[in-house]
Coordinates of C-alpha atoms in Angstrom, one line a residue:
X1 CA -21.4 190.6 165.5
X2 CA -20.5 192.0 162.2
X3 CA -18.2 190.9 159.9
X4 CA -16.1 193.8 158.0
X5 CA -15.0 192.4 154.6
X6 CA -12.3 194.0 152.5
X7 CA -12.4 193.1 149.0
X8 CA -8.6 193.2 147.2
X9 CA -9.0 194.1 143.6
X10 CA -11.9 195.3 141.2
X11 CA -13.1 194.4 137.7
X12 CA -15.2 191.9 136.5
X13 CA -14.8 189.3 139.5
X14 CA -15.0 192.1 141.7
X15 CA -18.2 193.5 140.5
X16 CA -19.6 189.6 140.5
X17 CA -18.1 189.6 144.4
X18 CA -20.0 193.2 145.5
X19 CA -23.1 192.3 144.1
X20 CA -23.0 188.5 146.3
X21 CA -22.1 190.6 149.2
X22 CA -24.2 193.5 148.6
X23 CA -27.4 190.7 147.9
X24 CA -27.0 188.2 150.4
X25 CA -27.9 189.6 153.3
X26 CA -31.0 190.7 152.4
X27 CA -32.8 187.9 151.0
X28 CA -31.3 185.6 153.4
X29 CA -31.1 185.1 157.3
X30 CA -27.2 185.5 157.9
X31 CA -25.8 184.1 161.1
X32 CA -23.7 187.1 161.2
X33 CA -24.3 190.6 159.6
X34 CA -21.8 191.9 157.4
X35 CA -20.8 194.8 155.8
X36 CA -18.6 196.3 152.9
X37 CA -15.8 197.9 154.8
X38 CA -13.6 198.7 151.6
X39 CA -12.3 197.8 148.4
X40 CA -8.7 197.9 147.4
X41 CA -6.6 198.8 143.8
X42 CA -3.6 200.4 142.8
X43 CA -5.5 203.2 141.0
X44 CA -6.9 205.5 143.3
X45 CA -9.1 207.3 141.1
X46 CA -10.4 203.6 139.8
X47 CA -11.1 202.4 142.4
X48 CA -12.9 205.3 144.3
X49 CA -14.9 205.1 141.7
X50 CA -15.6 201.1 141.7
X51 CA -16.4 201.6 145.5
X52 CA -18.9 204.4 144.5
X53 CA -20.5 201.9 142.4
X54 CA -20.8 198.8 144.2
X55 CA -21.7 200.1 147.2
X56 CA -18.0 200.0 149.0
X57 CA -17.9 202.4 152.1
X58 CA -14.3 203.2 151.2
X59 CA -11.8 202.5 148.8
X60 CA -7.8 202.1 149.5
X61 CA -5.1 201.4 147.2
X62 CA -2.4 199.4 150.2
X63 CA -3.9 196.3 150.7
X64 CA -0.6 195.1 152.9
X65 CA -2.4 198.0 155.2
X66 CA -5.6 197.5 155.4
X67 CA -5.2 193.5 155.9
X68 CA -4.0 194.5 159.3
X69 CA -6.5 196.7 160.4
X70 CA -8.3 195.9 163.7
X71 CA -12.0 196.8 161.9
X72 CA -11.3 194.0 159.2
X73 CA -12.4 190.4 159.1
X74 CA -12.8 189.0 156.0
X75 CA -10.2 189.8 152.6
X76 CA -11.8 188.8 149.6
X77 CA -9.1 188.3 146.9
X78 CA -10.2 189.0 142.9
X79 CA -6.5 190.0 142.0
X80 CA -5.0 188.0 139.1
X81 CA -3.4 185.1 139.9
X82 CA 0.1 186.4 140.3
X83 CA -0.8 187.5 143.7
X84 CA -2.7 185.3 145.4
X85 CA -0.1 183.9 147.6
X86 CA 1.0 186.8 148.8
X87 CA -1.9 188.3 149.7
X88 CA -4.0 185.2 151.1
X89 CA -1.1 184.6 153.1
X90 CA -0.5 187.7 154.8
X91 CA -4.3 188.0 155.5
X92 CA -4.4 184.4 157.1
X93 CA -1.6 185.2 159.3
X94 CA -3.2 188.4 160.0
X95 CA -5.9 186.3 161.4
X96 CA -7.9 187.2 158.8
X97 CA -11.0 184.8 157.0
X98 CA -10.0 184.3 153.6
X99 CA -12.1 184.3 150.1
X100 CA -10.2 183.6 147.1
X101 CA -10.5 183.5 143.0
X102 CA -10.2 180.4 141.5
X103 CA -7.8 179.4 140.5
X104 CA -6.0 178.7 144.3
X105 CA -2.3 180.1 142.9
X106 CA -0.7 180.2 139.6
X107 CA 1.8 177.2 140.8
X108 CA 1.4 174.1 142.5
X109 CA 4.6 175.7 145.3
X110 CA 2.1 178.6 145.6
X111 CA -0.9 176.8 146.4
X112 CA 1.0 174.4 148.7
X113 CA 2.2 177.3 150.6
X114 CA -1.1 178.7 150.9
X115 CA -3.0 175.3 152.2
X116 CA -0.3 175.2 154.7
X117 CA -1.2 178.8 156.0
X118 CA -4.8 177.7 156.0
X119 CA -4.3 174.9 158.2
X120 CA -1.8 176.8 160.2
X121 CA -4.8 179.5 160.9
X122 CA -7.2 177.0 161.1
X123 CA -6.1 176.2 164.8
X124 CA -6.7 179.7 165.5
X125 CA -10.5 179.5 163.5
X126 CA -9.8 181.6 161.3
X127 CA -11.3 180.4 158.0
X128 CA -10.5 180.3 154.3
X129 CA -12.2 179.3 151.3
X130 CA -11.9 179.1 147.2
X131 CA -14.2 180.8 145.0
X132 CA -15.1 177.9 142.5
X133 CA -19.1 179.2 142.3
X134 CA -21.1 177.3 140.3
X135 CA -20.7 174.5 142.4
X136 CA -23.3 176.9 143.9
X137 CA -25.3 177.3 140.8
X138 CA -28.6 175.4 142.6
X139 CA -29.0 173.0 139.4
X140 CA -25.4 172.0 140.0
X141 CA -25.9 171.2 143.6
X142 CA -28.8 169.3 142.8
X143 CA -27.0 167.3 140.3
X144 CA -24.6 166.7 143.6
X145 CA -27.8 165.8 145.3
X146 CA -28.9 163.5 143.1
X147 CA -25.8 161.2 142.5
X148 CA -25.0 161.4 146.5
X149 CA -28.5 159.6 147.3
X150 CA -27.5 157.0 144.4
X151 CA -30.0 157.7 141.8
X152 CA -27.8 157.3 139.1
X153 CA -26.1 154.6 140.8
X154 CA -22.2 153.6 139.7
X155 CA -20.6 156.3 138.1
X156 CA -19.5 155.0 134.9
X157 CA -18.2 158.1 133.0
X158 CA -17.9 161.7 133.1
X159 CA -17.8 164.4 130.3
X160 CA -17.2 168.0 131.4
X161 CA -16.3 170.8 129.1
X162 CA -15.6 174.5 129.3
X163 CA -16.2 176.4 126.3
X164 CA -16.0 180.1 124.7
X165 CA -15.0 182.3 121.9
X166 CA -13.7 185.5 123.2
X167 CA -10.2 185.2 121.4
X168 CA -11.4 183.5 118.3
X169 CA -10.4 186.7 116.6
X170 CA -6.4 186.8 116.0
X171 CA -6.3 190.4 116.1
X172 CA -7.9 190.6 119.5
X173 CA -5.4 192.4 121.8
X174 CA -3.4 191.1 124.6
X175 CA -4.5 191.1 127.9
X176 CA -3.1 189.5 131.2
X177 CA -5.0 186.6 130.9
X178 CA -3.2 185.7 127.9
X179 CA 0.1 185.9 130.1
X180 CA 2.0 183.0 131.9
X181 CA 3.5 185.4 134.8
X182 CA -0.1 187.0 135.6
X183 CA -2.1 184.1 135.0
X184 CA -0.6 181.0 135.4
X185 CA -1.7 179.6 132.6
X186 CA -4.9 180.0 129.7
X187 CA -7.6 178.1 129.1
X188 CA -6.8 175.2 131.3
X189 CA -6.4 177.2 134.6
X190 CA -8.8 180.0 134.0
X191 CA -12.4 178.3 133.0
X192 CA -10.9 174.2 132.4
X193 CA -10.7 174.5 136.4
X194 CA -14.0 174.9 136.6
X195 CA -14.9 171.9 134.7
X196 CA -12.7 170.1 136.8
X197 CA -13.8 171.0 140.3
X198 CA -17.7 170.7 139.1
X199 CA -17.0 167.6 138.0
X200 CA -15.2 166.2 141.3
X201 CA -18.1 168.1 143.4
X202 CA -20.7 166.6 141.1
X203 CA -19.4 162.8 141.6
X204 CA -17.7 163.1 144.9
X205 CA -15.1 161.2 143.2
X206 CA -11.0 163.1 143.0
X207 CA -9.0 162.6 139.8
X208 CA -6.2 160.4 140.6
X209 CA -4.7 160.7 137.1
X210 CA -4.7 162.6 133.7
X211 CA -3.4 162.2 130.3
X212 CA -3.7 165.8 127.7
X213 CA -2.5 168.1 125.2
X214 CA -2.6 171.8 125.7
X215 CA -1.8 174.5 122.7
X216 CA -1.8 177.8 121.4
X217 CA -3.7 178.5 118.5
X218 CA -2.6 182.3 117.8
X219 CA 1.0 183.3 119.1
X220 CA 0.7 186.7 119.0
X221 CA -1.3 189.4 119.3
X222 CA -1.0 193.1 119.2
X223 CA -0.3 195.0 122.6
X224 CA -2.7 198.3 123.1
X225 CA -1.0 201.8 123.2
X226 CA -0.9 201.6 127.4
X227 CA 0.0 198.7 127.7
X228 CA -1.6 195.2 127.9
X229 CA -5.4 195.3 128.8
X230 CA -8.8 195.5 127.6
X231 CA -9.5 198.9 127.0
X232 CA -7.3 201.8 125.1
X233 CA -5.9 201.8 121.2
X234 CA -4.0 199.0 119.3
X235 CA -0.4 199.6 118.6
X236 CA 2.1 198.3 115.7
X237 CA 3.7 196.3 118.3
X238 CA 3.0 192.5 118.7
X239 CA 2.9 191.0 122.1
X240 CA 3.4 186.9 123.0
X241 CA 1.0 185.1 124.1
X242 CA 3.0 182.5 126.3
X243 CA -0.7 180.4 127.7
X244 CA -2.7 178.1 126.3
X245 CA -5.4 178.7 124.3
X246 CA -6.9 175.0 124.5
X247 CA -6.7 172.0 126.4
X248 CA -8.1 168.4 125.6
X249 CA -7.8 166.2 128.5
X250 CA -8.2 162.7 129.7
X251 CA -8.9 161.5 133.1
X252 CA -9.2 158.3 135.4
X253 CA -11.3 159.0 139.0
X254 CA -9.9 157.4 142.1
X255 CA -12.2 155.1 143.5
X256 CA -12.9 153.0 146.5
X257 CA -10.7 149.2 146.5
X258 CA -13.2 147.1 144.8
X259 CA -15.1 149.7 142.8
X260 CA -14.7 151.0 139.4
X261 CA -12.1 154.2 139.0
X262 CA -14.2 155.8 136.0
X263 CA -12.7 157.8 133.2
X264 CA -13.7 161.4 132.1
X265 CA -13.0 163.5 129.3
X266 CA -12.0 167.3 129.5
X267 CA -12.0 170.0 127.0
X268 CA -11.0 173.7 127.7
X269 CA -11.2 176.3 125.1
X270 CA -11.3 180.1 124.0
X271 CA -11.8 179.1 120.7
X272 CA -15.3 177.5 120.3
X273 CA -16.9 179.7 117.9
X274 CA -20.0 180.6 118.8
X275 CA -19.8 178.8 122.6
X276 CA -19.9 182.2 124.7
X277 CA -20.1 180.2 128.5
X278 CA -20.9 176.9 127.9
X279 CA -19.6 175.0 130.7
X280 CA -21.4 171.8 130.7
X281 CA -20.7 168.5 133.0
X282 CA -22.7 164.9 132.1
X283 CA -22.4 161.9 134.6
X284 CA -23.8 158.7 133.4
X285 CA -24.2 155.8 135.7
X286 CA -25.6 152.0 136.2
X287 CA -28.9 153.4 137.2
X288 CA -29.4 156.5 135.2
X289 CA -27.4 160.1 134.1
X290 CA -27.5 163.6 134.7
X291 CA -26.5 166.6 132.9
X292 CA -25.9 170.5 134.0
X293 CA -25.4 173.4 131.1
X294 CA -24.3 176.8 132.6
X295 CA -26.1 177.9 129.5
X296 CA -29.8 176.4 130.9
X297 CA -28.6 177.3 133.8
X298 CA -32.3 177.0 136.1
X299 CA -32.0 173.4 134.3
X300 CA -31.2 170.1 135.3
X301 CA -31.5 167.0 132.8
X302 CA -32.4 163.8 134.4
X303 CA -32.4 160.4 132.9
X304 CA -33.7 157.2 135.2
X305 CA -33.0 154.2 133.5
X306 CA -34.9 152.1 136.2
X307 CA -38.1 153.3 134.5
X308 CA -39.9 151.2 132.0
X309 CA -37.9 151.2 129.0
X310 CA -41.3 153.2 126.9
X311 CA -41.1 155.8 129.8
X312 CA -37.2 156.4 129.6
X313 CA -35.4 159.3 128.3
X314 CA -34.0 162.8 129.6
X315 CA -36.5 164.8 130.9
X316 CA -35.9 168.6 132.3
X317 CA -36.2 169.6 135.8
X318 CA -36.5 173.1 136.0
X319 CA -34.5 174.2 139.2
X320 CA -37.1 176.9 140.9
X321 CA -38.8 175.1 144.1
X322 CA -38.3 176.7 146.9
X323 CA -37.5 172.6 147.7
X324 CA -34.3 173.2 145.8
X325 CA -30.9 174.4 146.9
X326 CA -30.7 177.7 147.9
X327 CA -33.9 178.7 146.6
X328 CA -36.5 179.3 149.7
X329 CA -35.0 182.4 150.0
X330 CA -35.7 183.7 146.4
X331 CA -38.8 184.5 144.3
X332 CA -42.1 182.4 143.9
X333 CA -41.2 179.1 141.8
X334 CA -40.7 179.6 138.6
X335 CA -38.5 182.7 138.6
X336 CA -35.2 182.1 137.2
X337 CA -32.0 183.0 138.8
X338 CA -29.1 184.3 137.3
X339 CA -25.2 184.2 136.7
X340 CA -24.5 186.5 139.9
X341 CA -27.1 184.6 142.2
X342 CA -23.9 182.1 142.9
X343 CA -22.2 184.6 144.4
X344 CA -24.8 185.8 147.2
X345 CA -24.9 182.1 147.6
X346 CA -20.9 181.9 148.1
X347 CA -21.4 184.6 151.1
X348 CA -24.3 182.9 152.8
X349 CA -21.5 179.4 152.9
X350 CA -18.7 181.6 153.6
X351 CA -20.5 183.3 156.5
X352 CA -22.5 180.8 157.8
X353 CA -19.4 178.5 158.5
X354 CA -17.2 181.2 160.4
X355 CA -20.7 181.5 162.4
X356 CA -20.8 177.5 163.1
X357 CA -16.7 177.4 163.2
X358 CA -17.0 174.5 160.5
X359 CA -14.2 174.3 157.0
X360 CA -15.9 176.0 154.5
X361 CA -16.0 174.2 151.1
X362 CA -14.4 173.9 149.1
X363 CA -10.9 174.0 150.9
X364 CA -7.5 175.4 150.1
X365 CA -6.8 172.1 150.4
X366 CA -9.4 171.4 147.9
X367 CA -7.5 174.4 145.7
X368 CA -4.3 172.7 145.8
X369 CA -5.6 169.8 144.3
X370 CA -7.0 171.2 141.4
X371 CA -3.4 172.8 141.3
X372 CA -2.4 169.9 140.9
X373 CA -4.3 168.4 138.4
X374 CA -3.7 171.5 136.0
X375 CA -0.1 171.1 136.6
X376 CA -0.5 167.7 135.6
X377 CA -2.2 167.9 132.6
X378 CA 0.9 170.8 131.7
X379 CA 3.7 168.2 132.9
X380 CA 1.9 165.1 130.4
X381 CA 1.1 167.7 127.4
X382 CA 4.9 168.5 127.7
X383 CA 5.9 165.0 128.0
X384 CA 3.4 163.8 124.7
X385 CA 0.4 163.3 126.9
X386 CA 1.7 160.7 129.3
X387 CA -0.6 159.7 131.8
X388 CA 0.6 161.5 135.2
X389 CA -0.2 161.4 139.0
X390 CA -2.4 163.9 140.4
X391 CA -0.3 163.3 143.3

C-alpha cells in the first residue's frame, strides 16, 4: 500500500516537512511506502514553484478539494495557526490521517473541537498526530529514556527555556507571527510550547498548574509595502503588534498520591540577544540530572550522583550509536545529525502507527493540553500571575 500525502501550506515548516517526507523512506524500512501526492497554497505561481523544489508531484491552491480526493491519505497541515481547525477537521472527517503544526489551534475551543474530531475518527482508524519534533531529536528521546528506567530517580525540578533573537531589532517588520488573529499568540505559543511539551515528554510528568507574566517589549513595528510579511519594502506606516514577545513562567507537575508534584520554571522569548535556537530542558532528580541543548543538539549531559562523590560531575554523551534512538538507520557513529533529521523521524512514527493501527504520539489530545497550559499562563498573566488550573 501507499500512502498519498498532501501537504497544506509551504514556507519554512513546509520545506522542514518535504525534506522528512522526501528522506524517510529511504534510509528507513517503512511499513507502508509513501509518496508526495501534492502541496497546497493560495498562490499558484508560489506554490508550483515550492512543489518544483521539494519534490511535490503537483501543486493546488483549494485544499477544501483536494482533502476529498479519493487518491489522498494523509493532509499534512504547515498553515498558520488561524487555520488549523478548519482544515484538520474537514480532513479527519474526510477520513483522512492527520499531521499538524504545533501549536494544536490558536484557542483552547479550537483545539477541543479538533481532539473531539480525532476521537470521533479514531473509531473509524483514521489517525492524527501533532508536530511537536524535537521530542524526536534522538538526544531528547534518550533523555526520555533515561528518566523512564529511573536513573535519575525522583524528579525534583525542571528548568526548560526557549530562547531567540529574531525581533531584538525594533525596526524589524511585522509579520503574521507577530499577530493575535494568525497566530494565536507570540512567544509563548510559537517556541514556549515547545519547552513545554519537551519538558512533559522528558519527565512523563503533565503540568497541573502555572503561575506567569507574558509582555510586549516593542508595540509596534512598521508594516512592508504589500502587506505584512517577511519579504518586500518597509513603509511609513506602523503596524500593532497585539502577541507577546516574552513569557516567564512558573509551574507545579501533577504527580502520583503520595509522591512529590515538582515545580518547573519556563522562559519564552524573541528577545535573547544573541540566543538564535536555544531551546534547552534540565531535569534534576534524587539519583542524578540530565540536560538537552537544541544547540548541542547530537548531545546529551548526564550527571549520576550514585557515583563516588570524586567520580561525579556532568559528563557528555554524544548521541551517534547506532544503539541510540533513531539512529541504526543513519551514518557510521559519530556522524552528527541535524535540525531536519526530526522530521524524517516524525514520518517514520506517523507512518508506522497507521501501519500497526496504534495512536500516534503525541495526541490531539496531547495538543489540547498544551492549549491549555498556554491559555493558562495568558488567563494568570492577565489576572497578576495567579496560579491557575491546567484544567
Amino acid at each position: 500500500m501507499t500512502l498519498r500525502i498532501a501537504m497544506i501550506g509551504h514556507g519554512f515548516m513546509g520545506a522542514a516537512h518535504s525534506q522528512g517526507w522526501r528522506v524517510a523512506p529511504r534510509f528507513f524500512d517503512l511499513p507502508e511506502a509513501v509518496e508526495m501526492a501534492v502541496v497546497v497554497g493560495r498562490n499558484a505561481d508560489a506554490v508550483a514553484a515550492a512543489a518544483e523544489k521539494w519534490g511535490w508531484a503537483e501543486s493546488a491552491t483549494d485544499w477544501r478539494e483536494v482533502i476529498t480526493r479519493e487518491d489522498i491519505d494523509i493532509v499534512d497541515i504547515v498553515t498558520p495557526g488561524d487555520s488549523h481547525a478548519e482544515i484538520a477537521i474537514a480532513a479527519l472527517e474526510a477520513g483522512k490521517h492527520v499531521l499538524v503544526e504545533k501549536p494544536l489551534a490558536n484557542t483552547v475551543e479550537e483545539a477541543e473541537a479538533m481532539a473531539d474530531a480525532a476521537a470521533r475518527a479514531a473509531e473509524r482508524g483514521v489517525r492524527s498526530m501533532v508536530g511537536f519534533t524535537y521530542r524526536r531529536v534522538p538526544a531528547a528521546t534518550l533523555a526520555r529514556d533515561l528518566v523512564a528506567a529511573g536513573r535519575i530517580g525522583e524528579i525534583r525540578q525542571v528548568r526548560a527555556s526557549y530562547r531567540q533573537d529574531w525581533l531584538r531589532d525594533a525596526e524589524g517588520p511585522m509579520t503574521w507571527r507577530l499577530d493575535k488573529e494568525r497566530a494565536g499568540s507570540g512567544a509563548l505559543g510559537d517556541i514556549g510550547a515547545h519547552a513545554i511539551d519537551l519538558s512533559e515528554y522528558i519527565t512523563g510528568l503533565r503540568l497541573a498548574s502555572v503561575s506567569g507574566v507574558v509582555d510586549t517589549i516593542v508595540a509596534e513595528r512598521p508594516l512592508l509595502a504589500d502587506g505584512v510579511g517577511l519579504s518586500g519594502t518597509a513603509s511609513t506606516e506602523r503596524g500593532i503588534v497585539t502577541v507577546d514577545d516574552v513569557a516567564l513562567v512558573s509551574g507545579r507537575y501533577a504527580a502520583a498520591e503520595g509522591a512529590y508534584a515538582p515545580l518547573g520554571s519556563f522562559e519564552a522569548t524573541r528577545f535573547a540577544t544573541g540566543r538564535k535556537n536555544a531551546l534547552r530542558v534540565e531535569v534534576s532528580g534524587s539519583l542524578g540530572a540530565v540536560a538537552f541543548d537544541l544547540e548541542r543538539l547530537n548531545e546529551l549531559s548526564f550527571y549520576d550522583a550514585t557515583l563516588p562523590a570524586n567520580e561525579q560531575g556532568f559528563r557528555t554523551i554524544y548521541v551517534t550509536e547506532h544503539d541510540h534512538p533513531y539512529l541504526a538507520p543513519w551514518w557510521p557513529a559519530g556522524h552528527m545529525l541535524g535540525y531536519e533529521h526530526g522530521f524524517s523521524h516524525q514520518a517514520v512514527d506517523l507512518v508506522t502507527a497507521i501501519a500497526d493501527g496504534t495512536q500516534p504520539e503525541p495526541s490531539f489530545a496531547d495538543g489540547l493540553h498544551v492549549q491549555r497550559v498556554l491559555d493558562a499562563v495568558e488567563r494568570s498573566s492577565a489576572a497578576g500571575s495567579a496560579w491557575i488550573s491546567t484544567d
